[in-house]
Coordinates of C-alpha atoms in Angstrom, one line a residue:
X1 CA -33.4 99.6 -44.2
X2 CA -32.4 96.0 -45.5
X3 CA -29.4 96.1 -48.1
X4 CA -31.7 94.5 -51.1
X5 CA -35.1 97.2 -50.8
X6 CA -35.2 100.7 -50.5
X7 CA -33.3 103.9 -51.7
X8 CA -29.6 105.2 -51.2
X9 CA -27.9 108.3 -51.6
X10 CA -24.3 108.6 -54.0
X11 CA -21.9 111.2 -52.9
X12 CA -18.8 112.0 -55.0
X13 CA -16.6 114.8 -55.4
X14 CA -13.1 115.4 -56.9
X15 CA -10.2 116.5 -55.1
X16 CA -6.0 116.1 -55.2
X17 CA -5.0 113.1 -54.4
X18 CA -3.6 113.8 -50.8
X19 CA -7.3 115.5 -50.0
X20 CA -9.4 112.5 -51.4
X21 CA -7.2 110.1 -49.2
X22 CA -8.2 112.4 -46.1
X23 CA -11.7 112.8 -47.0
X24 CA -11.6 108.8 -47.9
X25 CA -10.6 107.8 -44.3
X26 CA -12.5 110.6 -42.3
X27 CA -15.9 109.4 -44.5
X28 CA -15.1 105.8 -42.9
X29 CA -16.5 107.0 -39.5
X30 CA -20.2 107.9 -41.1
X31 CA -20.4 105.4 -43.6
X32 CA -18.5 101.7 -44.6
X33 CA -19.4 101.8 -48.2
X34 CA -16.3 105.0 -49.1
X35 CA -14.5 104.1 -53.0
X36 CA -11.6 106.0 -54.6
X37 CA -10.8 106.3 -58.0
X38 CA -7.8 108.0 -59.8
X39 CA -8.6 110.4 -62.4
X40 CA -5.2 111.3 -63.1
X41 CA -4.2 113.7 -61.9
X42 CA -6.6 114.4 -59.8
X43 CA -9.0 111.9 -57.5
X44 CA -12.8 111.1 -57.1
X45 CA -13.9 110.6 -53.5
X46 CA -17.1 108.2 -53.6
X47 CA -19.9 107.2 -50.6
X48 CA -23.0 105.7 -50.4
X49 CA -25.5 106.4 -47.5
X50 CA -28.5 104.5 -46.5
X51 CA -30.4 107.6 -44.9
X52 CA -29.5 111.3 -46.6
X53 CA -26.0 112.8 -45.2
X54 CA -25.9 116.0 -43.2
X55 CA -24.4 118.5 -46.3
X56 CA -23.0 120.8 -44.2
X57 CA -21.2 118.3 -42.3
X58 CA -19.8 116.7 -45.9
X59 CA -18.9 120.4 -46.9
X60 CA -17.1 121.0 -43.2
X61 CA -15.1 117.5 -43.7
X62 CA -14.0 118.4 -47.6
X63 CA -12.8 121.7 -46.3
X64 CA -10.6 119.9 -43.6
X65 CA -9.3 117.4 -45.9
X66 CA -8.6 119.8 -48.5
X67 CA -6.7 122.7 -46.6
X68 CA -9.8 124.8 -45.4
X69 CA -10.7 124.7 -49.3
X70 CA -14.3 124.0 -50.2
X71 CA -15.1 121.7 -53.5
X72 CA -18.4 121.2 -55.4
X73 CA -19.7 117.8 -54.3
X74 CA -22.6 116.2 -56.0
X75 CA -25.3 114.0 -54.0
X76 CA -27.8 111.8 -55.8
X77 CA -30.6 110.1 -55.0
X78 CA -30.9 106.2 -56.3
X79 CA -34.0 103.9 -56.1
X80 CA -32.7 100.3 -55.7
X81 CA -33.8 99.8 -59.4
X82 CA -31.4 102.7 -60.2
X83 CA -28.8 101.3 -58.2
X84 CA -28.4 97.7 -59.1
X85 CA -28.3 98.6 -62.8
X86 CA -25.7 101.0 -62.2
X87 CA -23.9 98.2 -60.3
X88 CA -24.4 95.6 -63.1
X89 CA -23.9 97.6 -66.3
X90 CA -21.0 97.1 -68.0
X91 CA -19.4 94.5 -65.5
X92 CA -18.1 91.9 -67.1
X93 CA -16.6 88.8 -65.5
X94 CA -13.3 89.0 -64.3
X95 CA -10.7 86.0 -64.0
X96 CA -8.8 86.1 -60.8
X97 CA -6.4 83.3 -60.4
X98 CA -8.7 80.2 -60.1
X99 CA -11.9 82.3 -59.6
X100 CA -14.3 83.7 -62.0
X101 CA -16.6 86.6 -60.4
X102 CA -19.3 87.9 -62.0
X103 CA -22.8 89.2 -61.5
X104 CA -25.7 87.2 -61.4
X105 CA -26.7 88.6 -65.1
X106 CA -23.8 86.2 -66.2
X107 CA -24.3 82.4 -66.5
X108 CA -22.6 80.9 -69.5
X109 CA -19.1 80.7 -70.8
X110 CA -17.2 79.8 -67.8
X111 CA -14.3 76.9 -67.5
X112 CA -15.5 74.1 -65.8
X113 CA -12.5 74.2 -63.3
X114 CA -12.7 77.6 -62.3
X115 CA -14.8 78.5 -58.8
X116 CA -17.5 80.4 -60.3
X117 CA -18.3 83.6 -57.4
X118 CA -21.5 85.5 -58.1
X119 CA -21.3 88.7 -56.4
X120 CA -24.2 91.2 -56.9
X121 CA -22.5 94.4 -55.0
X122 CA -25.4 96.6 -54.2
X123 CA -24.1 98.8 -51.6
X124 CA -21.2 97.0 -50.6
X125 CA -17.7 97.3 -51.8
X126 CA -15.8 94.6 -53.8
X127 CA -16.7 92.8 -57.1
X128 CA -13.4 91.7 -57.8
X129 CA -12.8 94.5 -60.5
X130 CA -11.3 96.8 -58.3
X131 CA -7.4 96.6 -57.8
X132 CA -7.7 95.9 -53.9
X133 CA -9.9 93.1 -54.4
X134 CA -8.4 91.2 -57.3
X135 CA -5.1 91.6 -55.4
X136 CA -6.4 90.3 -52.3
X137 CA -8.1 87.3 -54.0
X138 CA -4.9 86.5 -55.7
X139 CA -2.7 86.9 -52.5
X140 CA -5.5 84.5 -50.7
X141 CA -4.9 82.1 -53.7
X142 CA -1.4 82.1 -53.3
X143 CA -1.8 81.6 -49.4
X144 CA -4.3 78.3 -49.8
X145 CA -2.0 76.6 -52.1
X146 CA 0.7 76.7 -49.0
X147 CA -1.5 76.3 -46.0
X148 CA -5.1 75.2 -45.1
X149 CA -6.4 77.4 -42.1
X150 CA -8.9 76.5 -40.1
X151 CA -10.2 79.7 -38.7
X152 CA -10.7 82.4 -41.0
X153 CA -11.6 86.2 -40.7
X154 CA -12.9 88.1 -43.4
X155 CA -12.8 91.9 -41.6
X156 CA -14.4 94.4 -43.1
X157 CA -16.0 92.0 -45.6
X158 CA -17.9 94.5 -47.8
X159 CA -19.7 92.3 -50.8
X160 CA -18.8 88.9 -48.9
X161 CA -16.6 88.0 -52.1
X162 CA -13.0 87.3 -49.9
X163 CA -14.9 85.1 -47.4
X164 CA -16.9 83.3 -50.1
X165 CA -13.6 82.7 -52.2
X166 CA -12.5 81.1 -48.7
X167 CA -15.5 78.9 -48.2
X168 CA -15.5 77.8 -51.4
X169 CA -12.0 76.4 -51.4
X170 CA -11.7 75.3 -47.5
X171 CA -15.3 74.4 -47.0
X172 CA -15.4 75.5 -44.0
X173 CA -17.2 78.4 -41.8
X174 CA -15.8 81.7 -42.3
X175 CA -16.3 84.2 -39.9
X176 CA -17.2 87.7 -41.7
X177 CA -17.9 91.1 -40.1
X178 CA -18.5 94.2 -41.4
X179 CA -19.3 98.2 -39.5
X180 CA -22.1 98.6 -41.8
X181 CA -25.2 96.9 -41.2
X182 CA -26.0 96.9 -45.0
X183 CA -23.0 95.3 -46.3
X184 CA -23.7 92.2 -43.7
X185 CA -27.4 92.0 -45.7
X186 CA -25.7 92.0 -49.2
X187 CA -22.7 89.3 -48.0
X188 CA -25.2 87.4 -46.5
X189 CA -27.2 87.1 -49.8
X190 CA -24.1 86.4 -52.1
X191 CA -23.6 83.7 -49.7
X192 CA -26.6 82.2 -50.7
X193 CA -26.0 83.0 -54.3
X194 CA -23.0 81.6 -54.1
X195 CA -24.4 77.9 -52.1
X196 CA -21.9 78.6 -49.3
X197 CA -24.7 80.4 -46.7
X198 CA -24.2 77.7 -44.0
X199 CA -20.7 78.5 -44.5
X200 CA -20.5 82.0 -43.6
X201 CA -21.2 83.6 -40.4
X202 CA -21.7 87.3 -41.0
X203 CA -22.0 89.9 -38.5
X204 CA -22.0 93.6 -37.9
X205 CA -19.3 95.0 -35.7
X206 CA -17.0 98.1 -35.6
X207 CA -13.5 97.0 -35.5
X208 CA -13.0 94.0 -32.7
X209 CA -16.3 95.3 -30.9
X210 CA -17.9 92.2 -30.6
X211 CA -18.2 89.1 -28.3
X212 CA -17.9 86.8 -31.2
X213 CA -14.1 87.8 -32.0
X214 CA -13.5 86.3 -28.4
X215 CA -15.7 83.2 -28.8
X216 CA -14.3 82.1 -32.4
X217 CA -10.8 83.3 -31.6
X218 CA -7.7 83.4 -32.2
X219 CA -7.6 83.2 -36.2
X220 CA -4.9 81.3 -38.0
X221 CA -5.9 83.7 -41.1
X222 CA -7.3 87.1 -41.2
X223 CA -8.4 89.1 -44.5
X224 CA -8.9 92.9 -44.3
X225 CA -9.6 95.0 -47.3
X226 CA -10.1 98.5 -45.9
X227 CA -8.3 101.4 -46.1
X228 CA -4.5 102.5 -44.8
X229 CA -6.0 104.3 -41.8
X230 CA -8.2 101.6 -39.9
X231 CA -5.5 98.7 -41.0
X232 CA -2.7 100.8 -39.2
X233 CA -5.0 101.5 -35.8
X234 CA -6.1 97.7 -35.7
X235 CA -2.5 96.7 -35.8
X236 CA -2.5 95.8 -31.7
X237 CA -5.8 94.2 -32.0
X238 CA -5.2 92.2 -35.3
X239 CA -1.8 91.0 -33.1
X240 CA -4.2 90.1 -30.1
X241 CA -6.4 88.0 -32.7
X242 CA -4.1 86.2 -34.8
X243 CA -2.9 82.9 -33.6
X244 CA 0.9 82.8 -33.3
X245 CA 2.2 81.9 -36.7
X246 CA -0.9 83.2 -38.2
X247 CA -1.0 85.1 -41.5
X248 CA -2.9 88.4 -42.2
X249 CA -3.7 89.7 -45.8
X250 CA -3.9 93.5 -45.6
X251 CA -5.4 95.5 -48.7
X252 CA -7.1 99.1 -49.3
X253 CA -3.8 100.9 -49.3
X254 CA -2.2 102.9 -51.6
X255 CA 1.6 101.9 -52.8
X256 CA 2.6 105.2 -51.1
X257 CA 0.7 104.0 -47.9
X258 CA 2.6 100.6 -47.6
X259 CA 5.6 101.4 -45.6
X260 CA 3.6 103.0 -42.7
X261 CA 1.4 100.2 -42.4
X262 CA 4.1 98.1 -42.6
X263 CA 5.5 99.8 -39.8
X264 CA 3.1 99.4 -37.7
X265 CA 2.8 95.6 -38.1
X266 CA 6.4 95.3 -37.2
X267 CA 5.9 97.0 -34.1
X268 CA 3.4 94.1 -33.3
X269 CA 6.1 90.8 -34.5
X270 CA 3.9 90.6 -37.6
X271 CA 6.6 90.8 -40.7
X272 CA 5.8 91.0 -44.4
X273 CA 6.2 87.4 -46.4
X274 CA 4.6 88.5 -49.9
X275 CA 3.4 91.9 -51.5
X276 CA 1.3 92.6 -54.6
X277 CA 1.2 95.9 -56.3
X278 CA -1.6 96.3 -58.5
X279 CA -3.2 99.4 -60.1
X280 CA -1.7 102.0 -57.7
X281 CA -2.7 99.6 -54.8
X282 CA -1.0 97.3 -52.4
X283 CA -1.5 94.2 -51.0
X284 CA 0.6 92.9 -48.2
X285 CA 0.6 88.9 -46.7
X286 CA 2.0 88.9 -43.1
X287 CA 2.9 86.6 -40.7
X288 CA 2.9 86.8 -37.1
X289 CA 6.0 85.2 -35.2
X290 CA 5.9 82.0 -33.7
X291 CA 6.4 82.7 -30.6

């Protein structure tokens, strides 16, 4: 199904924090479009599916994450018009460093010196309004003020926001991958909206399981805004695909998950150089040893 037509299914459930984190990570096996929302003290898990998910399996996953206890969840069918209206309703432009991120429904009132990024998220995560995406943009801006990477990978590109930002600054081709084919379509469409379609090379891949990585790597900058579990598991692969002296920016982890993720990368001789904590989430900038 195209990412820009047809129907989608929205799942949501409210759980204690630890259970919500475990469920979100488990749901990534079913869909790449997963979100966590802090409702204080409980957390809301949301996920979006292209085809109807198995409700019995979702119930089992909730029980497994929640210590055997069931929890009531909702499943809503959204047609594309409903989804676009929901994703854009009340979505205000956001300024992050030199970037102004906004939907296509906004067209005026931006300073001429800003890099405007038009994002219509659809089923793909990443509008700049979530703490993880905003902090990633901040970390990217800081890095690009100090370096001009020649070979950039956006791993788990979602809406394509980070890849588009890098393309606008660097004016060179950016490799962008996602496990979800819908996200790849959304990223390609957003690249077109931003006039950088020739600079974006989006494709579908799970982790680093695609010949394009070997053909195009190693990379001197890798962006990965996913979740703590996948970031931890991918540490050895990221080391293999990162140039000596290269930088990786990691996001999508809660503040208290940062130590576990950092430990996984220190083992790979990839060490932190900067950290941003924003809205309960952590973004890490790390550097691989030069030799």
